[in-house]
Amino acid sequence: MPKTTYDFDLTKGPDFETELALKAQGIWPIAGTDEAGRGPLAGPVVAAAVILDADNIPDGLNDSKKLTVKKRDLLFDQIMANAHVAISSNSARHIDQSDIRKASLDAMRKSLEALSVKAQYLLVDGRDIPQGLTINATAMIKGDGRSVSIAAASIIAKVTRDRMMQRAGLVYPEYGFEKHAGYGTKQHRDAIAEFGPCPIHRMSFRPIRQD
């Protein structure tokens, strides 16, 4: 199987170069957006939009999946204290009624619209741009490893969703959501087999979906 190749270097980590290039053209402020929770069998998909302060960017921003829990939590607090942030989510029912791609993009759009400061341009993680935007946007493959604005959004979305799933674990303790955040681990799949799905499971996802 051929490998996908990219014309950018992910080894150096994300930077602020794209944002500064747009700022040099008079386009400012710039928001980054990303989501967390496309793959799990349960829980919402959560998206965040972040406008960083160009003069106060937290050190160590990166793809949230490459960071420890402790580092993510620290950066979450720093981003929330020093940037404009908005968070949105779509429930498992919403995902089932549309699909995960549409639900993810919709959550990104809603987070952008919820920002207290209106962005003039949006950098989006992935291949797709949300529909219904009133500003121009660029989709950036592996964007959380290229843009610190997207990386910041990935951290906000990931930490927020993990905390939501920890609370879900208190409501539905038999599934262990606080341990796996709804992903399809063996523990989770065994619990579904024993107890059946609960109200926050995605009924359109296999192996829960019954054809």
PDB file of C-alpha atoms in Angstrom:
ATOM      1  CA  MET A   1       0.000   0.000   0.000  1.00  0.00           C
ATOM      2  CA  PRO A   2       1.510   3.378  -0.973  1.00  0.00           C
ATOM      3  CA  LYS A   3       2.237   5.794   1.844  1.00  0.00           C
ATOM      4  CA  THR A   4       0.771   9.265   2.008  1.00  0.00           C
ATOM      5  CA  THR A   5       3.482  11.897   1.749  1.00  0.00           C
ATOM      6  CA  TYR A   6       3.347  15.503   2.923  1.00  0.00           C
ATOM      7  CA  ASP A   7       5.338  18.554   1.863  1.00  0.00           C
ATOM      8  CA  PHE A   8       5.888  19.756   5.420  1.00  0.00           C
ATOM      9  CA  ASP A   9       8.072  18.742   8.325  1.00  0.00           C
ATOM     10  CA  LEU A  10       6.175  17.493  11.384  1.00  0.00           C
ATOM     11  CA  THR A  11       9.297  16.702  13.379  1.00  0.00           C
ATOM     12  CA  LYS A  12       9.837  20.309  14.465  1.00  0.00           C
ATOM     13  CA  GLY A  13       6.350  20.621  15.925  1.00  0.00           C
ATOM     14  CA  PRO A  14       3.722  23.298  15.289  1.00  0.00           C
ATOM     15  CA  ASP A  15       4.606  26.952  14.801  1.00  0.00           C
ATOM     16  CA  PHE A  16       2.957  30.346  14.317  1.00  0.00           C
ATOM     17  CA  GLU A  17       4.209  30.917  10.766  1.00  0.00           C
ATOM     18  CA  THR A  18       0.869  30.505   8.969  1.00  0.00           C
ATOM     19  CA  GLU A  19      -0.823  32.900  11.356  1.00  0.00           C
ATOM     20  CA  LEU A  20       1.928  35.502  11.001  1.00  0.00           C
ATOM     21  CA  ALA A  21       1.834  35.235   7.196  1.00  0.00           C
ATOM     22  CA  LEU A  22      -1.886  36.001   7.259  1.00  0.00           C
ATOM     23  CA  LYS A  23      -1.353  38.823   9.750  1.00  0.00           C
ATOM     24  CA  ALA A  24       1.216  40.352   7.379  1.00  0.00           C
ATOM     25  CA  GLN A  25      -1.558  40.490   4.774  1.00  0.00           C
ATOM     26  CA  GLY A  26      -3.779  42.418   7.196  1.00  0.00           C
ATOM     27  CA  ILE A  27      -5.863  39.363   8.100  1.00  0.00           C
ATOM     28  CA  TRP A  28      -6.272  39.184  11.865  1.00  0.00           C
ATOM     29  CA  PRO A  29      -7.259  37.658  14.248  1.00  0.00           C
ATOM     30  CA  ILE A  30      -6.746  34.036  13.218  1.00  0.00           C
ATOM     31  CA  ALA A  31      -8.546  31.135  14.902  1.00  0.00           C
ATOM     32  CA  GLY A  32      -7.546  27.492  14.924  1.00  0.00           C
ATOM     33  CA  THR A  33     -10.059  24.695  15.360  1.00  0.00           C
ATOM     34  CA  ASP A  34      -9.839  20.980  16.057  1.00  0.00           C
ATOM     35  CA  GLU A  35     -12.005  18.213  17.472  1.00  0.00           C
ATOM     36  CA  ALA A  36     -11.695  15.274  19.830  1.00  0.00           C
ATOM     37  CA  GLY A  37     -13.720  12.096  19.831  1.00  0.00           C
ATOM     38  CA  ARG A  38     -14.275  10.984  16.259  1.00  0.00           C
ATOM     39  CA  GLY A  39     -13.415   7.364  16.959  1.00  0.00           C
ATOM     40  CA  PRO A  40     -15.047   6.373  20.272  1.00  0.00           C
ATOM     41  CA  LEU A  41     -18.090   4.122  20.595  1.00  0.00           C
ATOM     42  CA  ALA A  42     -19.677   6.457  23.143  1.00  0.00           C
ATOM     43  CA  GLY A  43     -19.897  10.088  24.129  1.00  0.00           C
ATOM     44  CA  PRO A  44     -19.913  13.363  22.225  1.00  0.00           C
ATOM     45  CA  VAL A  45     -17.562  14.774  19.676  1.00  0.00           C
ATOM     46  CA  VAL A  46     -16.082  17.987  21.076  1.00  0.00           C
ATOM     47  CA  ALA A  47     -14.545  20.854  19.121  1.00  0.00           C
ATOM     48  CA  ALA A  48     -12.734  23.992  20.194  1.00  0.00           C
ATOM     49  CA  ALA A  49     -11.797  27.227  18.487  1.00  0.00           C
ATOM     50  CA  VAL A  50      -8.858  29.244  19.804  1.00  0.00           C
ATOM     51  CA  ILE A  51      -7.454  32.682  19.014  1.00  0.00           C
ATOM     52  CA  LEU A  52      -3.996  32.905  20.555  1.00  0.00           C
ATOM     53  CA  ASP A  53      -2.392  36.093  21.815  1.00  0.00           C
ATOM     54  CA  ALA A  54       0.571  36.524  19.479  1.00  0.00           C
ATOM     55  CA  ASP A  55       2.596  37.990  22.343  1.00  0.00           C
ATOM     56  CA  ASN A  56       1.719  35.305  24.883  1.00  0.00           C
ATOM     57  CA  ILE A  57       1.763  31.848  23.299  1.00  0.00           C
ATOM     58  CA  PRO A  58       2.197  29.033  25.847  1.00  0.00           C
ATOM     59  CA  ASP A  59       5.358  26.983  25.470  1.00  0.00           C
ATOM     60  CA  GLY A  60       5.018  23.345  24.458  1.00  0.00           C
ATOM     61  CA  LEU A  61       1.880  23.485  22.333  1.00  0.00           C
ATOM     62  CA  ASN A  62       1.568  20.364  20.216  1.00  0.00           C
ATOM     63  CA  ASP A  63      -0.848  17.741  18.972  1.00  0.00           C
ATOM     64  CA  SER A  64      -2.762  16.785  22.130  1.00  0.00           C
ATOM     65  CA  LYS A  65      -2.162  13.076  21.470  1.00  0.00           C
ATOM     66  CA  LYS A  66       1.584  13.630  21.800  1.00  0.00           C
ATOM     67  CA  LEU A  67       1.302  15.177  25.262  1.00  0.00           C
ATOM     68  CA  THR A  68       0.975  13.593  28.687  1.00  0.00           C
ATOM     69  CA  VAL A  69      -2.183  14.120  30.702  1.00  0.00           C
ATOM     70  CA  LYS A  70      -0.262  16.375  33.100  1.00  0.00           C
ATOM     71  CA  LYS A  71       1.128  18.487  30.254  1.00  0.00           C
ATOM     72  CA  ARG A  72      -2.277  18.749  28.559  1.00  0.00           C
ATOM     73  CA  ASP A  73      -3.905  19.902  31.790  1.00  0.00           C
ATOM     74  CA  LEU A  74      -1.194  22.517  32.347  1.00  0.00           C
ATOM     75  CA  LEU A  75      -1.487  23.848  28.797  1.00  0.00           C
ATOM     76  CA  PHE A  76      -5.291  23.794  29.032  1.00  0.00           C
ATOM     77  CA  ASP A  77      -5.132  26.213  31.966  1.00  0.00           C
ATOM     78  CA  GLN A  78      -2.599  28.443  30.212  1.00  0.00           C
ATOM     79  CA  ILE A  79      -4.624  28.587  26.996  1.00  0.00           C
ATOM     80  CA  MET A  80      -7.839  29.345  28.864  1.00  0.00           C
ATOM     81  CA  ALA A  81      -6.092  32.158  30.765  1.00  0.00           C
ATOM     82  CA  ASN A  82      -4.378  33.796  27.793  1.00  0.00           C
ATOM     83  CA  ALA A  83      -6.445  33.156  24.659  1.00  0.00           C
ATOM     84  CA  HIS A  84      -9.955  33.552  23.316  1.00  0.00           C
ATOM     85  CA  VAL A  85     -11.550  30.108  23.503  1.00  0.00           C
ATOM     86  CA  ALA A  86     -14.908  28.602  22.620  1.00  0.00           C
ATOM     87  CA  ILE A  87     -16.002  24.971  22.921  1.00  0.00           C
ATOM     88  CA  SER A  88     -18.879  23.105  21.312  1.00  0.00           C
ATOM     89  CA  SER A  89     -20.024  19.495  21.177  1.00  0.00           C
ATOM     90  CA  ASN A  90     -22.469  17.218  19.430  1.00  0.00           C
ATOM     91  CA  SER A  91     -24.024  14.284  21.237  1.00  0.00           C
ATOM     92  CA  ALA A  92     -24.056  10.620  20.338  1.00  0.00           C
ATOM     93  CA  ARG A  93     -27.651  11.041  19.124  1.00  0.00           C
ATOM     94  CA  HIS A  94     -26.612  13.887  16.836  1.00  0.00           C
ATOM     95  CA  ILE A  95     -23.780  11.730  15.484  1.00  0.00           C
ATOM     96  CA  ASP A  96     -26.190   8.841  14.853  1.00  0.00           C
ATOM     97  CA  GLN A  97     -28.631  11.126  13.038  1.00  0.00           C
ATOM     98  CA  SER A  98     -25.989  12.508  10.671  1.00  0.00           C
ATOM     99  CA  ASP A  99     -22.527  10.966  10.713  1.00  0.00           C
ATOM    100  CA  ILE A 100     -19.319  11.572  12.626  1.00  0.00           C
ATOM    101  CA  ARG A 101     -17.685  13.656   9.908  1.00  0.00           C
ATOM    102  CA  LYS A 102     -20.633  16.039   9.638  1.00  0.00           C
ATOM    103  CA  ALA A 103     -21.055  16.183  13.402  1.00  0.00           C
ATOM    104  CA  SER A 104     -17.367  17.011  13.867  1.00  0.00           C
ATOM    105  CA  LEU A 105     -17.383  19.796  11.282  1.00  0.00           C
ATOM    106  CA  ASP A 106     -20.614  21.185  12.709  1.00  0.00           C
ATOM    107  CA  ALA A 107     -19.082  21.325  16.189  1.00  0.00           C
ATOM    108  CA  MET A 108     -16.075  23.175  14.747  1.00  0.00           C
ATOM    109  CA  ARG A 109     -18.355  25.719  13.087  1.00  0.00           C
ATOM    110  CA  LYS A 110     -20.333  26.260  16.286  1.00  0.00           C
ATOM    111  CA  SER A 111     -17.170  26.760  18.324  1.00  0.00           C
ATOM    112  CA  LEU A 112     -15.948  29.391  15.852  1.00  0.00           C
ATOM    113  CA  GLU A 113     -19.266  31.212  16.037  1.00  0.00           C
ATOM    114  CA  ALA A 114     -19.178  31.140  19.843  1.00  0.00           C
ATOM    115  CA  LEU A 115     -15.870  33.026  20.127  1.00  0.00           C
ATOM    116  CA  SER A 116     -16.208  36.328  21.988  1.00  0.00           C
ATOM    117  CA  VAL A 117     -13.884  37.943  19.420  1.00  0.00           C
ATOM    118  CA  LYS A 118     -14.741  37.504  15.756  1.00  0.00           C
ATOM    119  CA  ALA A 119     -11.997  35.722  13.851  1.00  0.00           C
ATOM    120  CA  GLN A 120     -11.132  36.929  10.354  1.00  0.00           C
ATOM    121  CA  TYR A 121      -9.710  33.592   9.200  1.00  0.00           C
ATOM    122  CA  LEU A 122      -9.935  29.968  10.323  1.00  0.00           C
ATOM    123  CA  LEU A 123      -7.309  27.224  10.276  1.00  0.00           C
ATOM    124  CA  VAL A 124      -8.977  23.804  10.385  1.00  0.00           C
ATOM    125  CA  ASP A 125      -7.347  20.506  11.276  1.00  0.00           C
ATOM    126  CA  GLY A 126      -7.915  17.861   8.608  1.00  0.00           C
ATOM    127  CA  ARG A 127      -9.006  17.789   4.993  1.00  0.00           C
ATOM    128  CA  ASP A 128     -12.424  19.419   5.255  1.00  0.00           C
ATOM    129  CA  ILE A 129     -13.767  22.889   5.968  1.00  0.00           C
ATOM    130  CA  PRO A 130     -17.051  23.259   7.895  1.00  0.00           C
ATOM    131  CA  GLN A 131     -20.013  24.411   5.855  1.00  0.00           C
ATOM    132  CA  GLY A 132     -21.756  27.684   6.574  1.00  0.00           C
ATOM    133  CA  LEU A 133     -18.678  29.721   7.514  1.00  0.00           C
ATOM    134  CA  THR A 134     -18.834  33.491   7.056  1.00  0.00           C
ATOM    135  CA  ILE A 135     -15.028  33.812   6.843  1.00  0.00           C
ATOM    136  CA  ASN A 136     -12.357  32.199   4.723  1.00  0.00           C
ATOM    137  CA  ALA A 137     -10.606  29.089   6.002  1.00  0.00           C
ATOM    138  CA  THR A 138      -7.803  26.676   5.206  1.00  0.00           C
ATOM    139  CA  ALA A 139      -7.898  22.950   5.928  1.00  0.00           C
ATOM    140  CA  MET A 140      -4.511  21.728   7.136  1.00  0.00           C
ATOM    141  CA  ILE A 141      -3.712  18.016   7.077  1.00  0.00           C
ATOM    142  CA  LYS A 142      -1.960  17.153  10.349  1.00  0.00           C
ATOM    143  CA  GLY A 143      -2.715  20.726  11.345  1.00  0.00           C
ATOM    144  CA  ASP A 144      -2.268  20.084  15.053  1.00  0.00           C
ATOM    145  CA  GLY A 145       1.374  19.337  14.279  1.00  0.00           C
ATOM    146  CA  ARG A 146       1.804  22.402  12.067  1.00  0.00           C
ATOM    147  CA  SER A 147      -0.084  25.313  13.627  1.00  0.00           C
ATOM    148  CA  VAL A 148       0.033  26.253  17.311  1.00  0.00           C
ATOM    149  CA  SER A 149      -3.487  27.681  17.002  1.00  0.00           C
ATOM    150  CA  ILE A 150      -4.821  24.304  15.907  1.00  0.00           C
ATOM    151  CA  ALA A 151      -2.655  22.540  18.494  1.00  0.00           C
ATOM    152  CA  ALA A 152      -4.161  24.743  21.215  1.00  0.00           C
ATOM    153  CA  ALA A 153      -7.655  23.882  19.989  1.00  0.00           C
ATOM    154  CA  SER A 154      -6.781  20.179  20.004  1.00  0.00           C
ATOM    155  CA  ILE A 155      -5.695  20.421  23.642  1.00  0.00           C
ATOM    156  CA  ILE A 156      -8.843  22.283  24.711  1.00  0.00           C
ATOM    157  CA  ALA A 157     -11.079  19.804  22.888  1.00  0.00           C
ATOM    158  CA  LYS A 158      -9.249  16.729  24.203  1.00  0.00           C
ATOM    159  CA  VAL A 159      -9.128  17.824  27.853  1.00  0.00           C
ATOM    160  CA  THR A 160     -12.756  18.962  27.772  1.00  0.00           C
ATOM    161  CA  ARG A 161     -13.966  15.690  26.290  1.00  0.00           C
ATOM    162  CA  ASP A 162     -11.898  13.571  28.679  1.00  0.00           C
ATOM    163  CA  ARG A 163     -13.414  15.441  31.620  1.00  0.00           C
ATOM    164  CA  MET A 164     -16.909  14.962  30.216  1.00  0.00           C
ATOM    165  CA  MET A 165     -16.282  11.237  29.945  1.00  0.00           C
ATOM    166  CA  GLN A 166     -14.954  11.110  33.502  1.00  0.00           C
ATOM    167  CA  ARG A 167     -18.282  12.519  34.630  1.00  0.00           C
ATOM    168  CA  ALA A 168     -20.104  10.036  32.412  1.00  0.00           C
ATOM    169  CA  GLY A 169     -18.242   7.325  34.311  1.00  0.00           C
ATOM    170  CA  LEU A 170     -19.993   8.467  37.492  1.00  0.00           C
ATOM    171  CA  VAL A 171     -23.391   8.189  35.830  1.00  0.00           C
ATOM    172  CA  TYR A 172     -22.719   4.875  34.080  1.00  0.00           C
ATOM    173  CA  PRO A 173     -20.034   3.220  36.257  1.00  0.00           C
ATOM    174  CA  GLU A 174     -20.377  -0.224  34.691  1.00  0.00           C
ATOM    175  CA  TYR A 175     -18.694   0.915  31.440  1.00  0.00           C
ATOM    176  CA  GLY A 176     -15.497   2.488  32.803  1.00  0.00           C
ATOM    177  CA  PHE A 177     -15.780   5.643  30.704  1.00  0.00           C
ATOM    178  CA  GLU A 178     -13.352   7.440  33.016  1.00  0.00           C
ATOM    179  CA  LYS A 179     -10.643   4.964  31.949  1.00  0.00           C
ATOM    180  CA  HIS A 180     -11.084   4.729  28.177  1.00  0.00           C
ATOM    181  CA  ALA A 181     -13.166   7.836  27.325  1.00  0.00           C
ATOM    182  CA  GLY A 182     -15.560   5.733  25.263  1.00  0.00           C
ATOM    183  CA  TYR A 183     -12.995   4.190  22.914  1.00  0.00           C
ATOM    184  CA  GLY A 184     -13.401   0.578  21.901  1.00  0.00           C
ATOM    185  CA  THR A 185     -11.092  -1.086  24.395  1.00  0.00           C
ATOM    186  CA  LYS A 186     -11.643  -4.702  25.393  1.00  0.00           C
ATOM    187  CA  GLN A 187     -12.970  -3.584  28.760  1.00  0.00           C
ATOM    188  CA  HIS A 188     -15.491  -1.326  27.048  1.00  0.00           C
ATOM    189  CA  ARG A 189     -16.581  -3.906  24.467  1.00  0.00           C
ATOM    190  CA  ASP A 190     -16.973  -6.532  27.208  1.00  0.00           C
ATOM    191  CA  ALA A 191     -19.149  -4.129  29.210  1.00  0.00           C
ATOM    192  CA  ILE A 192     -21.356  -3.467  26.175  1.00  0.00           C
ATOM    193  CA  ALA A 193     -21.730  -7.203  25.654  1.00  0.00           C
ATOM    194  CA  GLU A 194     -22.721  -7.678  29.304  1.00  0.00           C
ATOM    195  CA  PHE A 195     -24.905  -4.625  29.940  1.00  0.00           C
ATOM    196  CA  GLY A 196     -25.918  -3.503  26.473  1.00  0.00           C
ATOM    197  CA  PRO A 197     -25.507   0.091  25.257  1.00  0.00           C
ATOM    198  CA  CYS A 198     -26.415   3.079  27.408  1.00  0.00           C
ATOM    199  CA  PRO A 199     -27.908   6.434  26.289  1.00  0.00           C
ATOM    200  CA  ILE A 200     -24.526   7.952  25.366  1.00  0.00           C
ATOM    201  CA  HIS A 201     -23.438   5.097  23.112  1.00  0.00           C
ATOM    202  CA  ARG A 202     -23.292   5.703  19.377  1.00  0.00           C
ATOM    203  CA  MET A 203     -25.787   3.262  17.992  1.00  0.00           C
ATOM    204  CA  SER A 204     -24.556   3.773  14.418  1.00  0.00           C
ATOM    205  CA  PHE A 205     -21.051   2.552  15.282  1.00  0.00           C
ATOM    206  CA  ARG A 206     -19.921  -1.037  15.044  1.00  0.00           C
ATOM    207  CA  PRO A 207     -20.004  -3.334  16.965  1.00  0.00           C
ATOM    208  CA  ILE A 208     -23.040  -1.688  18.588  1.00  0.00           C
ATOM    209  CA  ARG A 209     -24.859  -1.255  15.276  1.00  0.00           C
ATOM    210  CA  GLN A 210     -26.913  -4.288  14.364  1.00  0.00           C
ATOM    211  CA  ASP A 211     -27.498  -4.739  10.624  1.00  0.00           C
TER     212      ASP A 211
END
